[in-house]
CSV table of C-alpha atoms and ligand atoms in Angstrom, one decimal:
chain,number,residue,atom,x,y,z
A,40,MET,CA,17.9,35.6,-14.7
A,41,SER,CA,15.5,32.6,-14.5
A,42,PHE,CA,16.5,29.2,-13.5
A,43,VAL,CA,14.7,25.8,-13.3
A,44,ILE,CA,12.7,25.1,-10.2
A,45,ARG,CA,10.4,22.1,-9.3
A,46,VAL,CA,6.8,23.0,-8.9
A,47,GLU,CA,6.7,21.7,-5.3
A,48,GLN,CA,9.1,24.5,-4.3
A,49,ILE,CA,7.1,27.3,-5.9
A,50,ALA,CA,6.1,29.0,-2.7
A,51,ALA,CA,9.7,30.1,-2.2
A,52,TYR,CA,9.7,32.0,-5.6
A,53,VAL,CA,6.8,34.4,-5.5
A,54,ASP,CA,7.5,37.5,-7.7
A,55,ARG,CA,10.6,35.9,-9.2
A,56,GLU,CA,11.1,34.7,-12.7
A,57,VAL,CA,11.6,30.9,-13.0
A,58,LYS,CA,11.6,28.1,-15.5
A,59,ILE,CA,9.7,24.9,-15.2
A,60,GLN,CA,10.2,21.8,-17.2
A,61,GLY,CA,7.1,19.6,-17.7
A,62,TRP,CA,4.1,18.5,-19.6
A,63,VAL,CA,0.8,20.2,-20.5
A,64,TYR,CA,-1.9,18.6,-18.5
A,65,ASN,CA,-4.8,20.7,-19.5
A,66,ARG,CA,-5.5,23.9,-21.5
A,67,THR,CA,-8.4,26.3,-21.5
A,68,ARG,CA,-8.8,29.6,-23.3
A,69,LYS,CA,-10.7,32.7,-22.2
A,70,GLY,CA,-10.4,35.3,-25.0
A,71,LYS,CA,-7.0,36.9,-24.7
A,72,LEU,CA,-6.0,34.5,-21.9
A,73,VAL,CA,-4.8,30.9,-22.2
A,74,PHE,CA,-4.5,28.8,-19.0
A,75,LEU,CA,-2.2,25.8,-19.1
A,76,LEU,CA,-2.1,23.4,-16.2
A,77,VAL,CA,1.4,22.1,-16.3
A,78,ARG,CA,2.8,19.2,-14.4
A,79,ASP,CA,6.5,18.5,-13.8
A,80,GLY,CA,6.3,15.4,-11.7
A,81,SER,CA,6.6,17.2,-8.4
A,82,GLY,CA,3.3,19.2,-8.8
A,83,PHE,CA,0.8,20.9,-11.0
A,84,VAL,CA,0.8,24.6,-11.7
A,85,GLN,CA,-1.3,27.0,-13.6
A,86,CYS,CA,0.6,29.0,-16.3
A,87,VAL,CA,-1.2,31.9,-17.8
A,88,ALA,CA,-0.5,33.3,-21.3
A,89,PHE,CA,-1.7,36.9,-21.9
A,90,LYS,CA,-1.8,37.8,-25.6
A,91,ARG,CA,-0.5,41.3,-24.9
A,92,ASP,CA,2.6,40.0,-23.2
A,93,LEU,CA,3.8,37.6,-26.0
A,94,VAL,CA,4.8,37.8,-29.6
A,95,PRO,CA,1.9,36.5,-31.8
A,96,GLU,CA,3.6,33.3,-32.9
A,97,VAL,CA,4.4,32.2,-29.4
A,98,PHE,CA,0.8,33.0,-28.2
A,99,GLU,CA,-0.5,30.9,-31.2
A,100,GLU,CA,1.7,28.0,-30.2
A,101,ILE,CA,0.3,28.1,-26.7
A,102,VAL,CA,-3.3,28.3,-28.0
A,103,ARG,CA,-2.7,25.1,-29.9
A,104,ILE,CA,-0.3,23.1,-27.7
A,105,PRO,CA,-1.8,19.5,-27.4
A,106,GLN,CA,-2.2,17.8,-24.0
A,107,GLU,CA,0.9,15.9,-22.8
A,108,SER,CA,3.3,17.9,-25.0
A,109,SER,CA,6.6,18.5,-23.2
A,110,VAL,CA,7.5,22.1,-22.6
A,111,VAL,CA,9.9,24.5,-20.9
A,112,ILE,CA,8.1,27.5,-19.5
A,113,THR,CA,9.6,30.7,-18.3
A,114,GLY,CA,7.5,33.2,-16.2
A,115,VAL,CA,7.0,35.1,-13.1
A,116,VAL,CA,5.4,33.4,-10.1
A,117,ARG,CA,2.4,35.1,-8.5
A,118,ALA,CA,0.5,34.1,-5.4
A,119,ASP,CA,-3.2,33.9,-6.2
A,120,GLU,CA,-5.6,32.0,-4.0
A,121,ARG,CA,-7.8,31.0,-6.8
A,122,ALA,CA,-5.1,29.3,-8.9
A,123,PRO,CA,-5.7,25.5,-9.1
A,124,GLY,CA,-2.8,23.1,-8.9
A,125,ASN,CA,-0.7,21.2,-6.4
A,126,PRO,CA,0.3,23.1,-4.4
A,127,GLY,CA,-2.5,25.4,-5.4
A,128,GLY,CA,-2.5,29.1,-4.9
A,129,TYR,CA,0.3,30.0,-7.3
A,130,GLU,CA,0.4,30.8,-10.9
A,131,ILE,CA,3.1,31.6,-13.5
A,132,GLY,CA,2.7,34.5,-15.9
A,133,ILE,CA,4.3,33.2,-19.1
A,134,THR,CA,7.1,35.2,-20.6
A,135,GLY,CA,8.8,32.4,-22.5
A,136,PHE,CA,7.6,29.2,-24.0
A,137,GLU,CA,9.6,26.4,-25.6
A,138,ILE,CA,8.3,23.2,-27.0
A,139,VAL,CA,10.4,20.1,-26.4
A,140,GLN,CA,8.0,17.8,-28.2
A,141,ALA,CA,4.5,18.6,-29.5
A,142,VAL,CA,2.2,15.6,-29.2
A,143,GLU,CA,0.9,14.5,-32.6
A,144,GLY,CA,-2.4,12.8,-32.9
A,145,GLU,CA,-4.7,12.3,-29.9
A,146,TYR,CA,-3.5,11.4,-26.5
A,147,PRO,CA,-5.1,8.0,-25.7
A,148,ILE,CA,-6.5,8.9,-22.3
A,149,ALA,CA,-7.5,12.5,-22.8
A,150,LEU,CA,-8.8,14.3,-19.7
A,151,LYS,CA,-12.4,14.2,-18.6
A,152,GLU,CA,-13.3,11.2,-20.7
A,153,ASP,CA,-15.0,8.4,-18.9
A,154,HIS,CA,-12.9,5.4,-19.8
A,155,GLY,CA,-13.6,2.0,-18.4
A,156,VAL,CA,-11.1,0.7,-15.8
A,157,ASP,CA,-9.7,-2.1,-18.1
A,158,PHE,CA,-8.9,0.5,-20.7
A,159,LEU,CA,-7.1,2.6,-18.1
A,160,LEU,CA,-5.2,-0.4,-16.8
A,161,ASP,CA,-4.1,-1.3,-20.4
A,162,ASN,CA,-2.8,2.3,-20.5
A,163,ARG,CA,-1.4,2.2,-17.0
A,164,HIS,CA,2.0,3.6,-18.3
A,165,LEU,CA,0.1,6.8,-19.2
A,166,TRP,CA,-2.6,6.7,-16.6
A,167,ILE,CA,0.0,7.2,-13.8
A,168,ARG,CA,0.4,10.8,-15.2
A,169,SER,CA,-3.2,11.7,-14.1
A,170,GLN,CA,-3.4,13.8,-11.0
A,171,TYR,CA,-5.5,11.2,-9.0
A,172,GLN,CA,-3.1,8.4,-9.7
A,173,TRP,CA,-0.1,10.6,-9.1
A,174,ALA,CA,-1.5,11.5,-5.7
A,175,ILE,CA,-2.0,7.9,-4.7
A,176,LEU,CA,1.6,6.9,-5.8
A,177,ARG,CA,3.1,9.9,-3.9
A,178,ILE,CA,1.2,8.8,-0.8
A,179,ARG,CA,2.5,5.3,-1.3
A,180,ALA,CA,6.1,6.5,-1.5
A,181,THR,CA,5.7,8.4,1.8
A,182,ILE,CA,4.1,5.4,3.5
A,183,ILE,CA,7.1,3.3,2.5
A,184,SER,CA,9.5,5.9,3.7
A,185,ALA,CA,7.6,6.1,7.1
A,186,ILE,CA,7.8,2.3,7.4
A,187,ARG,CA,11.5,2.3,7.0
A,188,GLU,CA,12.0,5.3,9.2
A,189,TRP,CA,10.1,3.9,12.1
A,190,LEU,CA,11.8,0.5,12.0
A,191,ASP,CA,15.3,2.0,11.4
A,192,THR,CA,14.9,4.2,14.4
A,193,ASN,CA,13.5,1.6,16.7
A,194,GLY,CA,16.3,-0.9,16.7
A,195,PHE,CA,15.3,-3.0,13.7
A,196,ILE,CA,18.0,-4.1,11.2
A,197,ASN,CA,16.9,-4.5,7.6
A,198,MET,CA,17.8,-7.9,6.2
A,199,ASP,CA,16.8,-8.9,2.7
A,200,THR,CA,15.4,-12.4,2.3
A,201,PRO,CA,15.3,-14.5,-0.8
A,202,ILE,CA,12.7,-14.4,-3.5
A,203,LEU,CA,13.5,-17.9,-4.8
A,204,THR,CA,12.7,-20.3,-2.0
A,205,PRO,CA,12.5,-24.1,-1.6
A,206,ALA,CA,9.0,-24.3,0.0
A,207,ALA,CA,5.7,-22.7,1.1
A,208,CYS,CA,5.4,-20.4,4.1
A,209,GLU,CA,1.7,-19.4,3.9
A,210,GLY,CA,0.0,-22.5,2.4
A,211,THR,CA,0.7,-24.6,-0.6
A,212,THR,CA,-2.3,-23.5,-2.7
A,213,THR,CA,-0.9,-20.0,-3.6
A,214,LEU,CA,2.6,-20.9,-4.7
A,215,PHE,CA,4.2,-19.7,-8.0
A,216,GLY,CA,6.7,-22.4,-9.0
A,217,THR,CA,9.6,-22.4,-11.4
A,218,GLU,CA,12.0,-25.0,-12.6
A,219,TYR,CA,15.3,-24.5,-10.8
A,220,PHE,CA,18.2,-26.1,-12.8
A,221,ASP,CA,18.9,-29.6,-11.4
A,222,GLU,CA,17.4,-28.8,-8.0
A,223,GLY,CA,13.8,-29.4,-8.9
A,224,MET,CA,11.2,-26.7,-8.2
A,225,ALA,CA,11.8,-23.4,-6.6
A,226,TYR,CA,8.9,-21.1,-5.5
A,227,LEU,CA,8.5,-17.3,-5.5
A,228,ALA,CA,8.5,-16.1,-1.9
A,229,GLN,CA,5.1,-15.8,-0.2
A,230,SER,CA,6.8,-14.3,2.9
A,231,GLY,CA,10.3,-13.7,4.2
A,232,GLN,CA,9.3,-14.6,7.7
A,233,LEU,CA,11.1,-17.9,8.0
A,234,TYR,CA,14.4,-16.3,7.1
A,235,ASN,CA,13.6,-13.4,9.5
A,236,GLU,CA,13.3,-16.0,12.2
A,237,ALA,CA,16.8,-17.2,11.6
A,238,ASN,CA,18.0,-13.5,11.4
A,239,ILE,CA,16.6,-12.5,14.8
A,240,PHE,CA,19.0,-15.0,16.5
A,241,ALA,CA,21.8,-13.0,15.0
A,242,PHE,CA,20.4,-9.5,15.2
A,243,GLY,CA,17.5,-9.5,17.7
A,244,ARG,CA,15.1,-7.3,15.8
A,245,VAL,CA,15.0,-7.5,12.0
A,246,TYR,CA,12.7,-6.7,9.1
A,247,CYS,CA,12.6,-7.7,5.5
A,248,PHE,CA,10.8,-5.5,2.9
A,249,GLY,CA,10.2,-6.7,-0.6
A,250,PRO,CA,7.9,-8.1,-3.3
A,251,THR,CA,5.8,-11.0,-2.2
A,252,PHE,CA,4.0,-13.5,-4.5
A,253,ARG,CA,0.7,-15.3,-4.1
A,254,ALA,CA,-1.0,-17.2,-6.8
A,255,GLU,CA,-4.3,-15.9,-5.3
A,256,LYS,CA,-7.2,-17.2,-7.4
A,257,SER,CA,-9.5,-14.8,-5.7
A,258,LYS,CA,-10.5,-11.9,-7.9
A,259,THR,CA,-11.2,-9.3,-5.2
A,260,ARG,CA,-10.5,-5.7,-4.5
A,261,ARG,CA,-8.0,-6.7,-1.9
A,262,HIS,CA,-5.8,-9.2,-3.7
A,263,LEU,CA,-2.8,-8.9,-6.0
A,264,THR,CA,-0.6,-11.7,-7.1
A,265,GLU,CA,2.5,-9.5,-6.5
A,266,PHE,CA,2.5,-7.1,-3.6
A,267,TRP,CA,4.9,-5.5,-1.2
A,268,MET,CA,5.1,-6.6,2.4
A,269,VAL,CA,7.2,-5.4,5.3
A,270,GLU,CA,7.8,-8.1,7.9
A,271,PRO,CA,9.3,-7.2,11.3
A,272,GLU,CA,10.4,-10.1,13.6
A,273,VAL,CA,11.5,-9.8,17.2
A,274,ALA,CA,13.3,-12.1,19.6
A,275,PHE,CA,12.0,-12.4,23.2
A,276,CYS,CA,8.6,-11.1,22.3
A,277,ASP,CA,5.2,-12.5,22.9
A,278,LEU,CA,1.8,-11.8,21.4
A,279,ASP,CA,1.1,-8.7,23.6
A,280,GLY,CA,4.5,-7.4,22.8
A,281,VAL,CA,4.0,-7.6,19.1
A,282,MET,CA,0.6,-5.8,19.3
A,283,GLU,CA,2.3,-2.9,21.1
A,284,ILE,CA,4.9,-2.7,18.4
A,285,GLU,CA,2.2,-2.8,15.6
A,286,GLU,CA,0.1,0.0,17.1
A,287,GLN,CA,3.2,2.3,17.4
A,288,PHE,CA,4.3,1.5,13.9
A,289,VAL,CA,0.9,1.9,12.2
A,290,SER,CA,0.2,5.2,14.0
A,291,HIS,CA,3.6,6.6,12.9
A,292,ILE,CA,2.9,5.7,9.3
A,293,VAL,CA,-0.5,7.3,9.3
A,294,GLN,CA,0.5,10.5,11.2
A,295,ARG,CA,3.5,11.1,9.0
A,296,THR,CA,1.5,10.7,5.9
A,297,LEU,CA,-1.2,13.1,7.1
A,298,LYS,CA,1.5,15.7,7.8
A,299,GLU,CA,3.4,15.3,4.5
A,300,ARG,CA,0.8,14.4,2.0
A,301,ALA,CA,-2.2,16.6,3.0
A,302,ALA,CA,-2.4,18.1,-0.5
A,303,GLU,CA,-2.4,14.6,-2.2
A,304,LEU,CA,-5.1,13.4,0.2
A,305,ALA,CA,-7.1,16.4,-0.7
A,306,VAL,CA,-6.8,15.6,-4.4
A,307,LEU,CA,-8.4,12.2,-3.5
A,308,GLY,CA,-11.1,13.9,-1.5
A,309,ARG,CA,-10.1,11.9,1.5
A,310,ASP,CA,-11.9,12.8,4.7
A,311,THR,CA,-9.0,12.5,7.2
A,312,THR,CA,-11.1,12.6,10.4
A,313,MET,CA,-10.8,8.9,11.1
A,314,LEU,CA,-7.1,8.9,10.2
A,315,GLU,CA,-6.3,11.6,12.8
A,316,ARG,CA,-7.7,9.1,15.4
A,317,VAL,CA,-5.1,6.5,14.6
A,318,ILE,CA,-3.2,6.8,17.9
A,319,PRO,CA,-2.4,4.0,20.3
A,320,PRO,CA,-3.8,2.1,22.1
A,321,PHE,CA,-5.8,0.2,19.5
A,322,PRO,CA,-8.7,-1.9,20.8
A,323,ARG,CA,-8.2,-5.6,21.1
A,324,ILE,CA,-10.8,-8.3,20.8
A,325,SER,CA,-10.5,-12.1,20.7
A,326,TYR,CA,-11.7,-14.1,17.8
A,327,ASP,CA,-14.3,-15.7,20.2
A,328,GLU,CA,-15.7,-12.3,21.0
A,329,ALA,CA,-15.6,-11.2,17.3
A,330,VAL,CA,-17.8,-14.2,16.4
A,331,THR,CA,-20.3,-13.3,19.1
A,332,GLN,CA,-20.4,-9.7,17.8
A,333,LEU,CA,-20.9,-11.0,14.2
A,334,HIS,CA,-23.8,-13.1,15.3
A,335,LYS,CA,-25.4,-10.0,16.9
A,336,ILE,CA,-24.8,-7.9,13.8
A,337,GLN,CA,-26.2,-10.6,11.6
A,338,ALA,CA,-29.4,-10.9,13.6
A,339,LYS,CA,-29.9,-7.1,13.2
A,340,THR,CA,-29.1,-7.0,9.5
A,341,GLU,CA,-32.1,-6.4,7.2
A,342,ASP,CA,-30.4,-6.8,3.9
A,343,ALA,CA,-31.0,-10.6,3.2
A,344,GLU,CA,-27.9,-10.9,1.0
A,345,LEU,CA,-25.6,-9.4,3.5
A,346,ARG,CA,-27.2,-11.5,6.3
A,347,GLU,CA,-26.4,-14.6,4.3
A,348,GLN,CA,-22.8,-13.4,3.8
A,349,LEU,CA,-22.3,-12.8,7.5
A,350,THR,CA,-23.1,-16.4,8.4
A,351,ILE,CA,-20.2,-17.7,10.5
A,352,ALA,CA,-19.6,-20.6,13.0
A,353,TRP,CA,-16.7,-20.8,15.5
A,354,GLY,CA,-13.7,-22.2,13.5
A,355,ASP,CA,-14.5,-20.4,10.2
A,356,ASP,CA,-12.1,-17.8,8.9
A,357,PHE,CA,-13.4,-14.3,8.3
A,358,GLY,CA,-14.2,-13.2,4.8
A,359,ALA,CA,-14.2,-9.6,3.7
A,360,PRO,CA,-17.8,-8.9,4.8
A,361,HIS,CA,-17.1,-10.1,8.4
A,362,GLU,CA,-14.0,-7.9,8.7
A,363,THR,CA,-15.9,-4.9,7.2
A,364,GLU,CA,-18.7,-5.3,9.8
A,365,LEU,CA,-16.2,-5.7,12.7
A,366,THR,CA,-14.3,-2.6,11.8
A,367,GLN,CA,-17.5,-0.5,12.0
A,368,LEU,CA,-17.6,-1.2,15.7
A,369,PHE,CA,-14.5,0.9,16.3
A,370,ASP,CA,-13.1,4.3,15.6
A,371,ARG,CA,-9.6,3.2,14.9
A,372,PRO,CA,-7.8,0.0,13.8
A,373,VAL,CA,-8.7,-3.1,15.8
A,374,PHE,CA,-6.7,-6.2,16.8
A,375,VAL,CA,-8.4,-9.5,16.5
A,376,TYR,CA,-6.4,-12.1,18.3
A,377,GLY,CA,-6.6,-15.9,19.0
A,378,TYR,CA,-7.9,-17.3,15.6
A,379,PRO,CA,-8.6,-21.0,15.3
A,380,THR,CA,-5.4,-22.9,14.7
A,381,ALA,CA,-7.0,-24.6,11.7
A,382,VAL,CA,-7.3,-21.5,9.6
A,383,LYS,CA,-3.8,-20.1,10.2
A,384,ALA,CA,-0.3,-21.0,9.1
A,385,PHE,CA,1.7,-24.0,10.5
A,386,TYR,CA,4.2,-22.0,12.5
A,387,MET,CA,1.9,-20.3,15.0
A,388,GLU,CA,2.3,-21.0,18.8
A,389,PRO,CA,-0.8,-22.6,20.3
A,390,TRP,CA,-2.7,-20.8,23.1
A,391,PRO,CA,-1.8,-22.3,26.5
A,392,ASP,CA,-4.4,-25.0,27.4
A,393,ARG,CA,-6.4,-24.3,24.2
A,394,PRO,CA,-4.5,-25.9,21.3
A,395,GLU,CA,-7.4,-25.3,18.9
A,396,VAL,CA,-6.6,-21.5,19.3
A,397,SER,CA,-3.4,-19.9,18.0
A,398,LYS,CA,-1.4,-17.0,19.3
A,399,SER,CA,-2.2,-15.1,16.2
A,400,VAL,CA,-3.3,-11.5,15.6
A,401,ASP,CA,-4.6,-9.6,12.6
A,402,LEU,CA,-4.9,-5.8,12.5
A,403,LEU,CA,-8.1,-4.7,10.8
A,404,ALA,CA,-8.1,-1.2,9.3
A,405,PRO,CA,-11.2,0.9,10.1
A,406,GLU,CA,-13.9,2.3,7.8
A,407,GLY,CA,-14.6,-1.2,6.4
A,408,TYR,CA,-11.1,-1.8,5.1
A,409,GLY,CA,-10.2,-4.9,7.1
A,410,GLU,CA,-6.9,-6.9,7.4
A,411,ILE,CA,-3.7,-4.9,6.7
A,412,ILE,CA,-1.5,-7.0,9.1
A,413,GLY,CA,-1.2,-10.7,9.9
A,414,GLY,CA,1.1,-11.8,12.7
A,415,SER,CA,1.7,-14.2,15.5
A,416,GLU,CA,3.9,-15.6,18.2
A,417,ARG,CA,5.9,-18.5,16.6
A,418,ILE,CA,6.2,-22.0,17.8
A,419,SER,CA,9.5,-22.2,19.8
A,420,ASP,CA,9.5,-26.0,20.6
A,421,PRO,CA,11.2,-28.2,17.9
A,422,ASP,CA,9.1,-31.3,18.4
A,423,LEU,CA,5.8,-29.4,18.1
A,424,LEU,CA,7.1,-27.5,15.0
A,425,LEU,CA,8.0,-30.8,13.3
A,426,GLN,CA,4.6,-32.2,14.2
A,427,ARG,CA,2.9,-29.2,12.5
A,428,ILE,CA,5.1,-29.5,9.4
A,429,HIS,CA,3.8,-33.1,9.0
A,430,GLU,CA,0.2,-32.1,9.8
A,431,HIS,CA,0.4,-29.5,7.0
A,432,ASP,CA,1.9,-32.0,4.6
A,433,LEU,CA,5.0,-29.8,4.1
A,434,PRO,CA,8.3,-31.3,2.9
A,435,GLU,CA,10.4,-31.9,6.1
A,436,GLU,CA,13.6,-31.7,4.1
A,437,ALA,CA,13.0,-28.1,3.0
A,438,PHE,CA,12.5,-27.1,6.7
A,439,LYS,CA,15.5,-28.7,8.3
A,440,TRP,CA,17.3,-25.4,8.8
A,441,TYR,CA,14.1,-23.8,10.2
A,442,ILE,CA,13.8,-26.5,12.9
A,443,ASP,CA,17.4,-26.0,13.8
A,444,LEU,CA,16.5,-22.5,15.1
A,445,ARG,CA,14.5,-24.3,17.8
A,446,ARG,CA,17.5,-26.4,18.8
A,447,TYR,CA,20.1,-23.7,19.3
A,448,GLY,CA,18.9,-21.1,21.8
A,449,SER,CA,15.2,-21.1,21.0
A,450,VAL,CA,13.3,-18.2,22.6
A,451,PRO,CA,9.7,-16.9,22.4
A,452,HIS,CA,9.5,-14.7,19.4
A,453,SER,CA,6.9,-12.9,17.3
A,454,GLY,CA,6.5,-11.0,14.2
A,455,PHE,CA,4.0,-9.7,11.6
A,456,GLY,CA,3.6,-8.7,8.0
A,457,LEU,CA,2.0,-5.5,6.8
A,458,GLY,CA,0.8,-5.3,3.2
A,459,VAL,CA,1.8,-2.0,1.6
A,460,GLU,CA,-1.0,-1.9,-1.0
A,461,ARG,CA,-3.7,-2.7,1.6
A,462,THR,CA,-2.4,0.1,3.7
A,463,VAL,CA,-2.2,2.5,0.8
A,464,THR,CA,-5.8,1.6,-0.1
A,465,TRP,CA,-7.0,2.4,3.4
A,466,ILE,CA,-5.1,5.6,3.9
A,467,CYS,CA,-6.1,6.9,0.5
A,468,GLY,CA,-9.7,5.9,1.2
A,469,ILE,CA,-10.1,4.3,-2.3
A,470,ASN,CA,-12.1,1.2,-3.1
A,471,HIS,CA,-9.7,-1.0,-5.1
A,472,ILE,CA,-6.1,-2.2,-4.4
A,473,ARG,CA,-5.1,-2.1,-8.1
A,474,GLN,CA,-4.5,1.7,-8.1
A,475,THR,CA,-2.0,1.5,-5.2
A,476,ILE,CA,0.9,0.1,-7.2
A,477,ALA,CA,2.3,1.5,-10.4
A,478,TYR,CA,1.9,-1.8,-12.4
A,479,PRO,CA,-0.6,-4.1,-10.7
A,480,ARG,CA,-0.4,-7.9,-11.2
A,481,THR,CA,-3.6,-9.8,-10.8
A,482,ILE,CA,-4.8,-13.2,-12.1
A,483,LYS,CA,-6.0,-11.4,-15.2
A,484,ARG,CA,-3.2,-8.9,-15.8
A,485,VAL,CA,0.6,-8.9,-16.4
A,486,TYR,CA,0.5,-6.0,-19.0
A,487,PRO,CA,2.0,-3.4,-19.1
B,510,4AD,O1,-1.5,-12.6,6.7
B,510,4AD,P1,-0.4,-12.9,5.8
B,510,4AD,O2,-0.5,-14.0,4.8
B,510,4AD,O3,0.9,-13.1,6.7
B,510,4AD,C1,2.1,-13.5,6.4
B,510,4AD,O4,2.5,-13.7,5.2
B,510,4AD,C2,3.1,-13.7,7.5
B,510,4AD,N1,4.2,-14.5,7.1
B,510,4AD,C3,3.5,-12.3,8.0
B,510,4AD,C4,4.5,-12.4,9.2
B,510,4AD,O5,4.0,-12.7,10.2
B,510,4AD,N2,5.7,-12.1,9.0
B,510,4AD,O6,0.0,-11.6,5.0
B,510,4AD,C5,0.4,-10.4,5.6
B,510,4AD,C6,-0.3,-9.2,5.0
B,510,4AD,C7,-1.8,-9.2,5.0
B,510,4AD,O7,-2.3,-8.7,6.2
B,510,4AD,C8,-2.1,-8.3,3.8
B,510,4AD,O8,-2.0,-6.9,4.2
B,510,4AD,C9,-1.0,-8.6,2.8
B,510,4AD,O9,0.1,-9.1,3.6
B,510,4AD,N3,-1.5,-9.5,1.8
B,510,4AD,C10,-1.8,-9.2,0.6
B,510,4AD,N4,-1.9,-8.0,0.0
B,510,4AD,C11,-2.3,-8.0,-1.3
B,510,4AD,N5,-2.6,-9.0,-2.0
B,510,4AD,C12,-2.5,-10.3,-1.5
B,510,4AD,N6,-2.8,-11.4,-2.2
B,510,4AD,C13,-2.1,-10.4,-0.1
B,510,4AD,N7,-2.0,-11.4,0.7
B,510,4AD,C14,-1.5,-10.9,1.9
B,511,MG,MG1,-3.6,-12.9,6.8
């Protein structure tokens, strides 16, 4: 008797009759044979209909079944190295075929057609069915699971932080505002960090993990207006301490993904050599040193346009081209620490005896990907913090509670935020962030 299995379990059912429930992804015919590539959400499997084995009406249905029709297929699992699919190497010899719904008319994003990316994004609700997008989103889910796993087993408590907030955390230029009853304006959270800082005084090590909003006007391959960020925060931790946590954390995420999602990475054609090297310790260079390196790289660059883009003076923030060049100097992620105070957020602890430098650190992903983490040691002195809030023109009223944290048992503390979509982009080895989330939000897109 056959029973329903999921395609990802198929290896356990060789020579047995099973049922799969799914959708027709692709169909080819070779005379008396019809090959259906069927997906069921967990994988893709080749199902073979042999004219001789089926009653003529059923064979005719299989010959004609349109792409994306929903079906229930019964058949015997065979191991065959040549069979395409995911996991590949297995096929099902069809003995029974039931149509749940036959698609009428043409499927809007038929296979193998070269659609423009805007068309595909307008049809994102269908595009996620394609094997490539499916592979990316499965990898994303594993990355998220690995993030939680590492934090949950290393003493961090998950604390959810609010999305509706009274003020900016990461600069006032990228706030999304909304009228909030009689309370004036509220803003969608740019970060949960400030609340994490309160939470560590109750729990020691915490993290928040949720959607994050930035009204980023930049239309780049690295920016979304809604993205997911995980933010760990640790009491009694300085800048060196936070770097040690980050390198353990990131290498766990990469190594677990390599182990569990090898098939999906193969669908993407990802060369995993560089990912295998993501093992601590990661190299560390100061911002000062990075600027010196960039000057050297710029002097050697022949491409005039790139040379122009690489122009940098001490005090400037890095743009994507700077980060890309810096990452090429290393075979694994690199920490750049000690950025100029002026280009970073208000809450960062100054460098001892060098107030123009902050105890900040970004982690740049290799192979040109650039920043995936931003973090720092936080100011622990209440007077300095208040001074910074004024210097950044932030409303003191909204930060009263935050300054309180420096009054009642202040300690050195540090934390960081890792952007999920930037991390997925890098691990997948793809060139645009918009494919790393099911329904991307950018300045030009809120549909579907
Ligand atoms: O460097 P950011 O702005 O740091 C913070 O928000 C800190 N409060 C984090 C902390 O210390 N708790 O953002 C952190 C990360 C970036 O490194 C990047 O990976 C991601 O969030 N990120 C974005 N990802 C996609 N689209 C955007 N517009 C992003 N802005 C930041
Ligand atoms: Mg940053």
